[in-house]
Each structure stands twice: as C-alpha cells, then as structure tokens.
XYZ file of C-alpha atoms in Angstrom:
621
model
C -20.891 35.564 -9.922
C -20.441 33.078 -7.768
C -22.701 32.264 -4.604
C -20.205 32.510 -1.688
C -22.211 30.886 1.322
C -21.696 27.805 -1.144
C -18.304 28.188 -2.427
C -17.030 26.737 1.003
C -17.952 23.283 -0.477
C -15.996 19.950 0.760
C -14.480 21.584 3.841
C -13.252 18.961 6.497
C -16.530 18.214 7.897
C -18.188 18.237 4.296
C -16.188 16.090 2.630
C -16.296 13.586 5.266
C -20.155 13.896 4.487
C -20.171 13.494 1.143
C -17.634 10.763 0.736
C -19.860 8.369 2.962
C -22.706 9.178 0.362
C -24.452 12.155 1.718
C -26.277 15.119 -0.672
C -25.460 16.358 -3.360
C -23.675 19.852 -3.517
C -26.230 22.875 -3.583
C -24.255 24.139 -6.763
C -21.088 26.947 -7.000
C -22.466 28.456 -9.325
C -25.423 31.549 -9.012
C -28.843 30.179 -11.311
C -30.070 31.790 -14.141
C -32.658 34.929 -13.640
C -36.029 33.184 -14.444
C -34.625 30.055 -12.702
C -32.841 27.001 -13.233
C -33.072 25.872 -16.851
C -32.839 22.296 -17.944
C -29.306 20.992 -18.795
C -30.221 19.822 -21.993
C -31.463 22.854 -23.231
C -27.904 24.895 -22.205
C -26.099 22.103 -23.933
C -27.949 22.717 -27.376
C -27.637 26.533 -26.820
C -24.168 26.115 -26.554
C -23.859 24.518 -29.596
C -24.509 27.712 -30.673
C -22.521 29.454 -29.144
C -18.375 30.044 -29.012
C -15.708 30.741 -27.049
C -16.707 32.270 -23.452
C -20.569 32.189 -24.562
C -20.570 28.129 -24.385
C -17.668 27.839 -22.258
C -19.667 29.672 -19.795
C -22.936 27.639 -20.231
C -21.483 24.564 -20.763
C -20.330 25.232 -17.299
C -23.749 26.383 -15.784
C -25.032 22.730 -17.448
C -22.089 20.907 -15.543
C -23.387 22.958 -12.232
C -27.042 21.846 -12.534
C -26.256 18.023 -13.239
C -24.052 18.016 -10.514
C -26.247 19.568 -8.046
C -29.065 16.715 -8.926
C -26.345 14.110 -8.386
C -25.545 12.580 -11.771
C -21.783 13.436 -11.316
C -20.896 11.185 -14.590
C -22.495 13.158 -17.003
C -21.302 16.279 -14.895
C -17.673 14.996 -15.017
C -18.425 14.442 -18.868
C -19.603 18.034 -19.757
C -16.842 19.491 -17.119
C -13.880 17.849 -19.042
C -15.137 18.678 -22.153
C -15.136 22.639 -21.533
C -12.537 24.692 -23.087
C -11.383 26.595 -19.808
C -8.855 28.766 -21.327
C -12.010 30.238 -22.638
C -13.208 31.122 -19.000
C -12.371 34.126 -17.580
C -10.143 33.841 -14.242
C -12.784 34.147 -11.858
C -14.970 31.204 -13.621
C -12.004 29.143 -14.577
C -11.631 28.868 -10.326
C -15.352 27.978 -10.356
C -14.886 25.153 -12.889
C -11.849 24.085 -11.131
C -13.693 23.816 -8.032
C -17.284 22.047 -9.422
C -14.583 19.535 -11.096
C -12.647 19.030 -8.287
C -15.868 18.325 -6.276
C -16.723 15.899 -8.565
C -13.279 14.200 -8.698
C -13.907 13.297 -4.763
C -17.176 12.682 -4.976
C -16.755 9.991 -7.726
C -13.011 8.805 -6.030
C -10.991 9.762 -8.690
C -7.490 10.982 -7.601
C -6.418 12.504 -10.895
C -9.640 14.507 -11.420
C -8.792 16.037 -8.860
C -5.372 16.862 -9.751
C -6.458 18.224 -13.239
C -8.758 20.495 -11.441
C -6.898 21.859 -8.936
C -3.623 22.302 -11.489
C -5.159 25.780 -11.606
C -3.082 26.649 -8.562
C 0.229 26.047 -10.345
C -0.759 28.976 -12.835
C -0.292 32.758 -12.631
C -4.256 33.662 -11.894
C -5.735 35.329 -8.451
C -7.915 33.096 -6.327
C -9.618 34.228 -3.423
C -7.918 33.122 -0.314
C -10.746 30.898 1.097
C -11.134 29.301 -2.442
C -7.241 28.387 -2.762
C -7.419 26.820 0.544
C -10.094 24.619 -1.131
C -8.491 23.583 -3.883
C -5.142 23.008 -2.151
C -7.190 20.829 0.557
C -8.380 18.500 -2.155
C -5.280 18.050 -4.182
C -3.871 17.350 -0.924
C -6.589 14.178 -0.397
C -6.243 13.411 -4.197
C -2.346 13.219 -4.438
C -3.068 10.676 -1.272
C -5.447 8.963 -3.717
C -3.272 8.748 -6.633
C 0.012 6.653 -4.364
C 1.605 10.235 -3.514
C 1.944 10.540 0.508
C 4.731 12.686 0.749
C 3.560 15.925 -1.390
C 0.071 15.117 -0.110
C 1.209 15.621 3.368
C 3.090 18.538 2.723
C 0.180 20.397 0.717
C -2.282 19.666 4.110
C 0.444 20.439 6.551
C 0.541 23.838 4.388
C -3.451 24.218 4.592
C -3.740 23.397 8.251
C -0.696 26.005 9.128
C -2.579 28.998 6.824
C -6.187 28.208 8.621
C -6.317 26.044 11.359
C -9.872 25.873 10.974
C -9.072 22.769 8.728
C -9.355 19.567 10.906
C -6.952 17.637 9.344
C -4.764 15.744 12.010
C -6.909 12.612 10.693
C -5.966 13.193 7.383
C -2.398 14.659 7.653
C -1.649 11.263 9.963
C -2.998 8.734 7.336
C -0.664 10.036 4.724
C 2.325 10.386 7.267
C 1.910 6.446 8.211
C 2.657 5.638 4.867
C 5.846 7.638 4.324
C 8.566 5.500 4.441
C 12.583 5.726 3.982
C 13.679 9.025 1.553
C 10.271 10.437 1.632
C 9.752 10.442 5.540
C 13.712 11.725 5.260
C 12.569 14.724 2.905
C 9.784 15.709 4.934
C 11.738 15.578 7.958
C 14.828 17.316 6.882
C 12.373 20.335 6.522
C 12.935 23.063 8.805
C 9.886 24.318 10.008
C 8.246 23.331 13.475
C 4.616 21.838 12.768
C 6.540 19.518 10.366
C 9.365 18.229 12.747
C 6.421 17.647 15.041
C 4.640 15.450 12.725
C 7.609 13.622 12.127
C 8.638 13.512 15.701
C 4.967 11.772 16.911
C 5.157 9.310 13.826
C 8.759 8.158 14.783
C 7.530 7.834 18.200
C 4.408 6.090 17.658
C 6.567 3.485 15.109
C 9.395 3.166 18.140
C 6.177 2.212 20.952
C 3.549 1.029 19.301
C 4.000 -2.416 20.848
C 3.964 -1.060 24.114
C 0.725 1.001 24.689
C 1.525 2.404 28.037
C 4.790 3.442 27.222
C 3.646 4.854 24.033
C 1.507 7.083 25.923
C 4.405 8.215 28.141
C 5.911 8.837 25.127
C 3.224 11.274 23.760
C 3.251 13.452 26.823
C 7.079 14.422 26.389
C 6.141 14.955 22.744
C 2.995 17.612 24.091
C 5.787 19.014 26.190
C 8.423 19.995 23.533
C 5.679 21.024 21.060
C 2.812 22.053 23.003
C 1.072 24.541 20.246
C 0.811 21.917 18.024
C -2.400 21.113 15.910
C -2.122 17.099 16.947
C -1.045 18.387 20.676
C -4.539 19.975 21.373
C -5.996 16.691 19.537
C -4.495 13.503 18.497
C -5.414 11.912 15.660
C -8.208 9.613 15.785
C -6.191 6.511 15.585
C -3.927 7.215 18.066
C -6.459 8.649 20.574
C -8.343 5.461 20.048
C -5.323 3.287 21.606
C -5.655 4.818 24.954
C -8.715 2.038 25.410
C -6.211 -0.599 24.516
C -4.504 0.091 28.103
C -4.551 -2.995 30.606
C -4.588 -5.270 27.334
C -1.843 -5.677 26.368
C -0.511 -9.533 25.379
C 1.549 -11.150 28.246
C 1.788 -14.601 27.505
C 2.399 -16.013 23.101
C 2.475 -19.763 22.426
C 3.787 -20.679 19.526
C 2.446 -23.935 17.531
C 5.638 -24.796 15.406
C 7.181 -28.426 14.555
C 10.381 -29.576 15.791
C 10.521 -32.147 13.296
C 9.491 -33.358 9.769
C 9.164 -31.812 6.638
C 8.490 -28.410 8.024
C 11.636 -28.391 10.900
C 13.924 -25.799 8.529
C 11.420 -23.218 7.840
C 10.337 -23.401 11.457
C 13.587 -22.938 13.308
C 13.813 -19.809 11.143
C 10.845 -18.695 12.083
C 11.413 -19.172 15.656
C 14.913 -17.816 15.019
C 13.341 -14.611 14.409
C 10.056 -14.418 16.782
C 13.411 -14.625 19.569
C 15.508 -12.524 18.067
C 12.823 -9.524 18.415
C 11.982 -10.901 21.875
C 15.203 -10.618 23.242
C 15.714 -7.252 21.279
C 12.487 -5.319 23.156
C 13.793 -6.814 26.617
C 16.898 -4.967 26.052
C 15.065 -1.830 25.129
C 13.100 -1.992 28.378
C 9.829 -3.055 26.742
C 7.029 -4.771 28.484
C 7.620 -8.118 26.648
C 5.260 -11.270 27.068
C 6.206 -14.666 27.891
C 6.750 -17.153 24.901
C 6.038 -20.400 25.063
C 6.667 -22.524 22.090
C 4.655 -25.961 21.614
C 5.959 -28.735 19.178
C 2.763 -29.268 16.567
C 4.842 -32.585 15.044
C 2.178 -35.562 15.194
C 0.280 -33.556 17.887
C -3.693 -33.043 17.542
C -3.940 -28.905 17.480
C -6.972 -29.046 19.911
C -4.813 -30.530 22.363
C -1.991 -27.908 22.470
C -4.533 -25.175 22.286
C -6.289 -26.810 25.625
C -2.332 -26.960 26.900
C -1.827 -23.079 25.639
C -5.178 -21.768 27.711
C -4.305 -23.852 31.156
C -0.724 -22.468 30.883
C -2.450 -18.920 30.687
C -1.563 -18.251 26.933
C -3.302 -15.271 25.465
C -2.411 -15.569 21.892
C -1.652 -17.731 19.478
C 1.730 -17.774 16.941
C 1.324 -21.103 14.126
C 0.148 -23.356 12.832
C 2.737 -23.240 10.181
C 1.544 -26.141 8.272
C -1.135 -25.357 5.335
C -3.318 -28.404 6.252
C -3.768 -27.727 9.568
C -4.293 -24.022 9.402
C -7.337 -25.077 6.432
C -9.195 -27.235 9.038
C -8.871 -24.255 11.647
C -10.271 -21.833 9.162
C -13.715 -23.534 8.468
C -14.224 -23.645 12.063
C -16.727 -21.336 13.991
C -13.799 -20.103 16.188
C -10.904 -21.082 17.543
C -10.061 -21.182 21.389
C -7.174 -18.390 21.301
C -6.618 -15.747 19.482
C -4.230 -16.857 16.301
C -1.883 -15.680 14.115
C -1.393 -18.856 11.625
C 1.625 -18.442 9.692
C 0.514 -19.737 6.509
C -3.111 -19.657 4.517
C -6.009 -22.325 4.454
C -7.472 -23.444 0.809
C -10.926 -22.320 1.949
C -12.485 -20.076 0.059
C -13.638 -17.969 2.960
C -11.709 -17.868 6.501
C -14.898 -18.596 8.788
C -13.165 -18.876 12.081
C -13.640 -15.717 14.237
C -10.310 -14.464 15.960
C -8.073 -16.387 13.425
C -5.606 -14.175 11.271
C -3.475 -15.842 8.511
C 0.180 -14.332 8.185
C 2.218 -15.908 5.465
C 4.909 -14.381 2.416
C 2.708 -14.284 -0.744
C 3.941 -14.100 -4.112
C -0.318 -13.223 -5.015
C -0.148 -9.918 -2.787
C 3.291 -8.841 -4.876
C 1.163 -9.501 -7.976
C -1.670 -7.359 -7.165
C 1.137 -4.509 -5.658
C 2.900 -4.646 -9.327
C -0.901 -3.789 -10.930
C -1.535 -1.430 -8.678
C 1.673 0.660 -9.018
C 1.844 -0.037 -13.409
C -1.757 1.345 -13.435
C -0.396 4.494 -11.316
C 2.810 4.508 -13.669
C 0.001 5.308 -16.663
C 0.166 1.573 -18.396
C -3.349 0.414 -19.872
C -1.646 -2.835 -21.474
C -0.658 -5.375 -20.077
C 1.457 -8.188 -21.231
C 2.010 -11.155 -18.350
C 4.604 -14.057 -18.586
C 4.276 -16.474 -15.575
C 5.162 -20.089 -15.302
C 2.815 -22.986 -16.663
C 1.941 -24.345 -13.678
C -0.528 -24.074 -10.657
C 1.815 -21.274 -8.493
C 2.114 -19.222 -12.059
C -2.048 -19.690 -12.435
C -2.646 -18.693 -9.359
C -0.205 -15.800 -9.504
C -1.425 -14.624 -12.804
C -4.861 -14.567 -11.820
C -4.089 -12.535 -8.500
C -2.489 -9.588 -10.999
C -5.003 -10.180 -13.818
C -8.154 -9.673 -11.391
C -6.137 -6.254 -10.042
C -5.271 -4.787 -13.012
C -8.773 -5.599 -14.566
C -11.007 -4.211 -11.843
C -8.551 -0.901 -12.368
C -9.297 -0.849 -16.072
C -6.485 -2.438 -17.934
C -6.826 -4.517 -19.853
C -4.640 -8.023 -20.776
C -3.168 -7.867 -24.297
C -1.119 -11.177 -24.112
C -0.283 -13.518 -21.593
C 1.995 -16.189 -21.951
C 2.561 -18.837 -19.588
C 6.244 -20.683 -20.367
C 7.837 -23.910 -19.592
C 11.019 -22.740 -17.345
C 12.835 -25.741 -18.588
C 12.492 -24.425 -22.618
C 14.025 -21.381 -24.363
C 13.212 -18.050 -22.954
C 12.496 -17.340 -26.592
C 9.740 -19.748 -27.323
C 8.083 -17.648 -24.418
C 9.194 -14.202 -25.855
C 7.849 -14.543 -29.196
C 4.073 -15.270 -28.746
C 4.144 -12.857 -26.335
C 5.272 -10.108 -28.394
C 3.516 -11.754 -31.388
C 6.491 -11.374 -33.308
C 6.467 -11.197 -37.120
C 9.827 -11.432 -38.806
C 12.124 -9.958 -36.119
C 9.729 -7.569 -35.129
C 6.964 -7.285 -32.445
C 3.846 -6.259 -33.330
C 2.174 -7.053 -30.024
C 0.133 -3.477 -28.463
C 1.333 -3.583 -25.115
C 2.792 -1.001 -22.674
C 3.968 -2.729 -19.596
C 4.977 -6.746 -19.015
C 4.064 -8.016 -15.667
C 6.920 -11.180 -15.036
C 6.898 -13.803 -12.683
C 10.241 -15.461 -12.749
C 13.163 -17.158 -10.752
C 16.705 -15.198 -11.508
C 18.007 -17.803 -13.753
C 15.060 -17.405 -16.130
C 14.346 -13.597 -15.474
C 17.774 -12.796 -16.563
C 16.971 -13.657 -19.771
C 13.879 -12.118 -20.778
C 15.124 -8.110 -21.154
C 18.091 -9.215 -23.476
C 15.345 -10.979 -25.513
C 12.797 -8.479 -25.585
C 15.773 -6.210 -26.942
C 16.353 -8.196 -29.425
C 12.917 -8.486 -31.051
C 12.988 -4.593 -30.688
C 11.061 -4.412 -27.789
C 13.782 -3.181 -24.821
C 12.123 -0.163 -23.744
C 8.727 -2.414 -22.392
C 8.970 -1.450 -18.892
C 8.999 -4.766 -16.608
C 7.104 -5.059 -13.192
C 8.586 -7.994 -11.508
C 7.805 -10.077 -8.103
C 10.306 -10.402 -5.681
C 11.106 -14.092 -7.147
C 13.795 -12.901 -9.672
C 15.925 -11.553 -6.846
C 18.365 -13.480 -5.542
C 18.110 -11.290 -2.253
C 22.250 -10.322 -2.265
C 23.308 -7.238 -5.106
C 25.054 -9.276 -7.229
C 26.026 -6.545 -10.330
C 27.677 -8.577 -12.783
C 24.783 -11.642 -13.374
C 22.309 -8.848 -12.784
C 22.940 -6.304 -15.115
C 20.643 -7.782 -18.214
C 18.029 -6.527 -15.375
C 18.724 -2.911 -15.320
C 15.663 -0.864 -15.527
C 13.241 -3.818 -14.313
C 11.509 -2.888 -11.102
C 10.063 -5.291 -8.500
C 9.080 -5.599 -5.283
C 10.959 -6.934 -2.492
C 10.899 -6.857 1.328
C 12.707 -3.795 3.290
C 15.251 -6.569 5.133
C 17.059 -7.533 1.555
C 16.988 -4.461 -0.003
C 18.002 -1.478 2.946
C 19.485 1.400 0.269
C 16.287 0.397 -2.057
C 13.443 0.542 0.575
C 14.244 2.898 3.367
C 17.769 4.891 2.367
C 19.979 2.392 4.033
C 20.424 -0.003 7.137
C 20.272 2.309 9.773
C 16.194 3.264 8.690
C 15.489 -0.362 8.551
C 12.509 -1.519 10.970
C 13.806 -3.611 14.124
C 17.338 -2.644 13.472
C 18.899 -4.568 16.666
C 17.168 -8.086 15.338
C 18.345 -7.074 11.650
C 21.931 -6.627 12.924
C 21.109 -10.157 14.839
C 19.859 -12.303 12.321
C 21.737 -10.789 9.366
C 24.589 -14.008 8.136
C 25.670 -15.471 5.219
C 23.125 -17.754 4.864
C 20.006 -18.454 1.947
C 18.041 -14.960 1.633
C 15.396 -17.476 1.774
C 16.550 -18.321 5.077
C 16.568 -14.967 6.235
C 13.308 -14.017 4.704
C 11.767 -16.292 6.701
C 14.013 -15.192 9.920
C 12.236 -11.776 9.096
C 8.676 -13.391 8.891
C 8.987 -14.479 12.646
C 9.893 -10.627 13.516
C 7.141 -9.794 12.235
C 4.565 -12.577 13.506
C 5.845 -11.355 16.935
C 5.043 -8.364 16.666
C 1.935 -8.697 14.763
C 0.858 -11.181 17.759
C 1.362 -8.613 20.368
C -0.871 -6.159 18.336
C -3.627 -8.264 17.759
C -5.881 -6.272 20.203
C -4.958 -3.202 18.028
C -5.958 -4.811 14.852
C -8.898 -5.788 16.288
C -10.021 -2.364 17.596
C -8.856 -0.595 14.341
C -8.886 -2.765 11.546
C -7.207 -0.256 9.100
C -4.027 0.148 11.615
C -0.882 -0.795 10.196
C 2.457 -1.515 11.126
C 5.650 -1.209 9.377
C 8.126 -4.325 9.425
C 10.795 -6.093 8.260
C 8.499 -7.499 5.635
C 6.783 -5.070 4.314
C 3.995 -2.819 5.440
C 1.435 -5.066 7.361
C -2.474 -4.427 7.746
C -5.338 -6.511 8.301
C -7.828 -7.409 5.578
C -11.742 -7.771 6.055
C -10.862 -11.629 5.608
C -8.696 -11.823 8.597
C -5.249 -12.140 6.653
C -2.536 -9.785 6.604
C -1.791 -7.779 3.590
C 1.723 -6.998 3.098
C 2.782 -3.751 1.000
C 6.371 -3.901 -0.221
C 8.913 -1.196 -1.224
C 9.713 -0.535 -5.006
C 13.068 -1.631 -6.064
C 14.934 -0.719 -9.470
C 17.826 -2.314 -10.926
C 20.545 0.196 -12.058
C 23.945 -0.903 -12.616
C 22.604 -4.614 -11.627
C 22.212 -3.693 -8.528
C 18.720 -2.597 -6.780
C 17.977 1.068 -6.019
C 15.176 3.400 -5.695
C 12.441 3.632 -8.389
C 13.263 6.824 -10.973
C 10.947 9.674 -10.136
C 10.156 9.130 -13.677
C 8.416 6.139 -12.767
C 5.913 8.091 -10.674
C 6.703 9.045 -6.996
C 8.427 6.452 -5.168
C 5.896 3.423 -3.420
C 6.808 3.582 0.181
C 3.885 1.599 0.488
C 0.265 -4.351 -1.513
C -0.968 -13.506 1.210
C -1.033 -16.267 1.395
C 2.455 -17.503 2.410
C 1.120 -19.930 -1.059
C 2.019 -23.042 -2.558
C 5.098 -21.333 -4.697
C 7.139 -23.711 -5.841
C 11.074 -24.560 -5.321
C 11.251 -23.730 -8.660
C 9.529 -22.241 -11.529
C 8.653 -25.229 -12.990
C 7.347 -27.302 -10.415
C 4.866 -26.662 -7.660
C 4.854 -27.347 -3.992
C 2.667 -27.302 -1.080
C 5.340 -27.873 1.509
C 8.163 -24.435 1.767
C 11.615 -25.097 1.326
C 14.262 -22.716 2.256
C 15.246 -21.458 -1.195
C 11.632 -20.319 -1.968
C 10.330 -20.408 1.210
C 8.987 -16.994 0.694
C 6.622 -18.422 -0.932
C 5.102 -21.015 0.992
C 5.741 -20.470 4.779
C-alpha cells in the first residue's frame, strides 16, 4: 500500500525544493508494522528470497535509503530490482521512488527509464501518471530533447492546471528551433498555437522592450484563457523592469586600417546591415557611432564615447587590446569586445567578450556524442597550438561527462592523411584494432575530405565523425563533398538555412540575411553575420545583465552569457547526405536545435595565427 498524502512527491513547488538541495523525500512507500527496519538487514533477507518476495523488499530497502538521503546507493538497489516481478500497483511505486531519484541526483535518463512505465499497458492512478509524465517531461529537457519535453508538459498543464509550469514549458520552448518549433506549431490545438504564438513574438521584439510589451497585450487578447495569459513566465515578466533602459546611443571601437581593416569592414558591414533593417521595421533603434581604434590609445576613445553620450560599447576587435581591458577593475562603458583576452580570468566588471570559437564547437560536438550514447572517444586535431587548444576544449567536456579518450592523434596537415589514420586506429595489418566508438575531427575541407575514405579502408567506415564547422567550406558543394556523407558538424544557422532552421525563410534577421548574402568568402560572410549579432547582443546588454541565463537566437548560433562574461554560442547540427548538409538522422538522437573565444585559429591547419584573416576568420575575429 502506498501512503497517498506522500505519493504527490516532486510536484511543481517540490521539485523546485528539492533540486536547490532541500530534504529528503518522506518515502512512497508505507513502513513495515514494528517500524522501519534497517536497509541492510532487507537486503540480506532478500537474498533469501525470490521473485515478488525480494523484488518487493528490495524495494522497501531502496525507499528507506532514499528517505535518509543517500540517493546513490538508493539508485543502486532501485536499478538492480527485477520489476517485472512487481505487481502493477508497486511497479508505479518503484517507477516513481526511481524517478525521484533520477531528479534528485540530475540524471535525465533515470528518469526516462523510470517513467517508461507509462508507455506500457498497466493502470496508474490519475494523480500518479501526472507525476510521472511531469518528470519525463523535465528529464527529456535534461537529456537535449526540447520538443517532446514541451509537448509532454503542455499535455500535463492542459489535464491539471494545478501544475505551474509556464517556467518550465517556456525554457524548453526557447530552445526549439527550425523543424521542431515547425512540428510543435503545426499542431492544432489552442494552448499550443499560443505557446508558439508568444515565443515567435517575444523572438520578433525582444530588442525592443516596450514594443514587446505591446506585443504581449494583443497576444492576452486573442488567447485570453491561456495558462501564460493569467501569468507570464518568469523571464518574460522580469523584462517589464527593463522599461526606460533601453540602449540609445552604440560606439563601436573598430580599425580603419592595418592588419585588422578586412575583418572589420565586415563586421561593420553587418552591425549596419541590422541597423538599417530594425529602422525599416519601425524599431526603436540607437544611434551608432563608430570610432577608428588604428594607433589610437582605447582610454581615449572611451573618454570620446562617454562625452558624445555613448551608452555601450561594440570592439575592441583586436586580441591585445581586449587582454589589457580584461585584467582591469572595470571599464568606463559597458562592452561587448569582439574577440577574447589571454587572461585566465576576465576581471573587468561590465566587459563581455563576443568572438567565433572553434573551442565552444568542440565542447558542443562532446556534448551531443555523449547524448548520441558514445563512451570512446578517438580525436584527430592538428599539431599545433589552435589544434591543442581545441583538443583540450573537447577533451575537458567529454571527460567531466564520463568518456573517456581512447586515442588521440594530432597530424601534420602537410603529410599523408594516412600516417594520421593509422595510429589512430592502431592498425595491425589492414585492420583496426583501436576500441573506439566515435572520432571527434578538427579539420580544414581539403584534409577532412580525406579521412572517411581512409577510415573505410582500414575497415573502420561506420566510426561515426563529429566535426567542427572548419571542414565546411560554407557553400553545398556535392561532388568534392560526398567522401563526407554521414559526418555531422556544427555550423552557424546563416550557411546552412535547410540544415539549421528548415530553410531561408526561418532564418534569424531574414531582411539583413537577404542583405548581406553575395558571392563572396563564407568567411567573409561569417563574419558579416558576427556584426548582426554584436548589434544585437549590444542592445541587450541590460537584459543579460538582469537575467544572466536569457538567450537570444542569431545568425550565429544560439547566444547566452557565461558566468565569465563571454558569450557562449550553441550551433545547429548539420549532416552530410548526398555531399550536401542536411538535418541530423533521428537516429542520431533528436535533432540539436540548440554549445568562445573568437581564438587564435589559424589560416590553415598547419599554421597558427593570432591575427584573423578572412578565409578562417571564424576563428579568430
């Protein structure tokens, strides 16, 4: 039997408890007449036990550990249970003790395992379901899975609106992106179209507060029973007290001359292109002002910025001088520097570092491999400081997840792809004999090309490959791409429209896409898509600031800002099919619609530099 005041476990206001560290659970489970006996001593009876008998108090032992709080050895004993030995009504109280535990301890797929007793043909108690379905809903959000997780707590909050979950529904929603948001929106049902309908809104205004806000109350009007139409969600609400501070007046520090003058006059390029673009959608804009940093001392153009009335910052773009600003105490204006410092640590209050990082793509390619199911890695980066750097980036990721690093290679781009290839695979005869389950490559086109035909040939073509952008040539180019079929990497929304969002017309900042979109260098254009961005990242600095976990979705990616003050970019999934780049299989786990420097990448593979230059200026900005 099952105590029911307690079986309500990890609602909404619960599991916001718990998850900051609160008690432990009172238990699901009713104690033994006599009292509660010591785990240890149901463990050993169990041993003596079978089938339902131990099942039962191997459960009972789970219960007790996890009501004193040692959730490991809980988790332990709960895995370890043979539940098809449960009856129905203690199978649901196992799957709910173990999906407890799965939140508790932040672990996604717990959760799912638990809660998988939904999918199967056994009654649950209405209250209990709703449990269950709540917390697969937060777990599939755990696990990289935003669209199904919104749609299983869109479900919940429509069968008991009870459940406060605009917060949670609105976190998951921010992250859908291209076909998901599509499939959730081509769903004909009026809660959803509502959700979709404030989230396209919010993405269309969020540079313009008070219009946003205008915005929202023609929303309430055309769906005023809706759950976020009594109550926003907390992020939104909170940018009502952003009102009245909005940015009026940008300089931007960029050089009109020297080594630097390419990458900047792409840069500015795009900051006007998206200026000119919200003046002719009737946004409130601010004034630009753009200062030339060649052979000028920063302090003096920021003193020049403040007595023209600048509010915020755009540049420096060079790496030097954005490293002496960042082991300052604080700098004068607010700044978004469009590259990263060498400090360790960014100690200058109000400066944020903006830049195209091959180190974030690194860390993105561990992240989604680990979710794919790979344990083993195999890496194959340059020998050089940019492939060191790179390789430690995805190394330190993958590690801290719980993979582990089987081989790594670093090559000479100049030598055989082979002499790479073989120590990598450790191959014996013509055979690998290498453990490995995934290859994480960093590699320009010419050289990635190469790689799948040779792991094919030492019998190792089905590795899957996670790639950084850096082996795209950033135009689909079928015939010289082909040998890349099946490799998936990571690339910014602008060069790959079908790929990231379902085609052109999704794309963020369509009218400056349309703009700045020519024949020349993708470089070129990456970086003309970098000063969209810093544009609009520089009008939402106060928004940062006042919610440091906001994001906003651009032309490069998926922007937030980290504890250190840079931006983190998160870039679509990309898969080569037919040589040309399309959406990731559903095999390959749900699609990544969803991570900084700007680095020292070099021009090429095999050499490094701290200065960008337009064909790997992605790199380096």
């Amino acid at each position: 039997m099952i105590d029911k005041s307690l079986r309500r476990l990890m609602r909404a206001g619960l599991v916001a408890l718990l998850l900051a560290g609160c008690a432990a659970p009172q238990g699901v489970i009713e104690r033994l007449p006599g009292g509660e006996q010591e785990p240890t001593e149901l463990l050993r009876q169990a041993e003596n036990q079978s089938g339902t008998e131990a099942a039962r108090t191997r459960l009972q032992a789970a219960d007790i550990l996890a009501r004193r709080g040692d959730n490991a050895q809980a988790i332990q004993i709960a895995t370890g249970i043979d539940v098809a030995q449960l009856p129905p009504e203690e199978r649901v109280d196992w799957a709910l003790l173990l999906s407890y535990l799965g939140l508790a301890q932040q672990d996604g797929w717990l959760v799912v395992e638990a809660t998988s007793l939904l999918d199967e043909d056994i009654a649950i108690a209405r209250e209990d379901a709703l449990t269950l379905r709540y917390r697969r809903g937060l777990a599939l959000g755990m696990v990289g899975e935003p669209l199904p997780s919104a749609k299983m707590l869109i479900g919940v909050q429509k069968d008991d609106p009870g459940f406060e979950l605009n917060d949670e529904i609105w976190q998951q929603l921010t992250r859908l992106r291209g076909a998901s948001l599509q499939e959730l929106a081509a769903i004909q049902d009026p809660t959803v179209q509502g959700w979709v309908a404030l989230l396209e809104l919010q993405r269309r205004n969020s540079g313009d507060i008070a219009r946003l806000f205008d915005r929202i109350e023609e929303w309430r009007s055309t769906y005023p029973n809706h759950p976020a139409a009594r109550r926003l969600p907390g992020d939104l609400q909170a940018l009502r007290e952003l009102r009245g501070r909005d940015v009026r007046h940008i300089a931007v520090f960029l050089p009109e001359s020297g080594p630097l003058a390419n990458v900047a006059e792409a840069l500015r390029e795009g900051i006007q292109a998206r200026h000119m673009s919200a003046l002719d959608q009737g946004e409130q804009t601010p004034q630009l002002s753009f200062y030339d940093t060649t052979g000028v001392d920063t302090q003096a153009l920021y003193a020049r910025a403040q007595m023209e009335g600048a509010q915020v910052v755009i540049g420096p773009l060079d790496k030097d001088q954005v490293s002496r600003l960042e082991v300052r105490n604080d700098v004068p204006l607010p700044t978004l520097a469009l590259n990263y410092g060498t400090a360790p640590t960014n100690h200058a209050e109000k400066l944020f570092q903006y830049g195209l990082s091959a180190e974030d793509e690194a860390r993105q390619a561990a992240q989604r491999a680990w979710r794919d199911g790979h344990r083993s890695a195999g890496m194959l980066v340059p020998d050089n400081p940019w492939g060191g750097r790179v390789a430690d980036a995805f190394r330190q990721t993958w590690q801290e997840l719980g993979g582990s690093v089987v081989s790594l290679i670093g090559y000479n781009p100049e030598a055989s792809v082979a002499n790479a290839v073989r120590p990598l695979l450790n191959v014996r005869g013509e055979r690998a004999q290498r453990d490995m389950d995934m290859l994480f490559l960093l590699a320009l086109p010419s050289y990635a090309r190469q790689v799948p035909p040779m792991l094919e040939f030492y019998y190792a073509g089905n590795l899957p490959i996670y790639a950084t952008s850096h082996l795209y040539e950033g135009r689909p180019q079928p015939r010289v791409d082909h040998d890349l079929n099946d490799v998936m990497f990571v690339e910014i929304p602008w060069l790959i429209p079908d790929a990231a969002v379902g085609g052109e017309e999704a794309l963020p900042y369509l009218d400056s896409y349309r703009k700045l979109r020519s024949d020349d260098e993708p470089a070129l254009f990456k970086l003309k898509a970098m000063g969209v961005d810093a544009y609009e990242l520089a009008r939402k600095l106060p928004l940062f600031q006042s919610l440091p976990g906001s994001q906003t979705y651009g032309a490069t990616g998926t922007l937030s800002l980290g504890t250190d003050g840079r931006i983190h970019r998160e870039l679509p999934w990309a898969q080569f099919a037919g040589g040309v780049p399309q959406p990731p299989l559903r095999g390959n786990a749900a699609e990544a619609d969803t991570t900084e420097e700007t680095g020292d990448a070099p021009v090429s593979a095999g050499e490094s530099s701290d200065t960008p230059e337009p064909e790997r200026a992605d790199d380096d900005a």
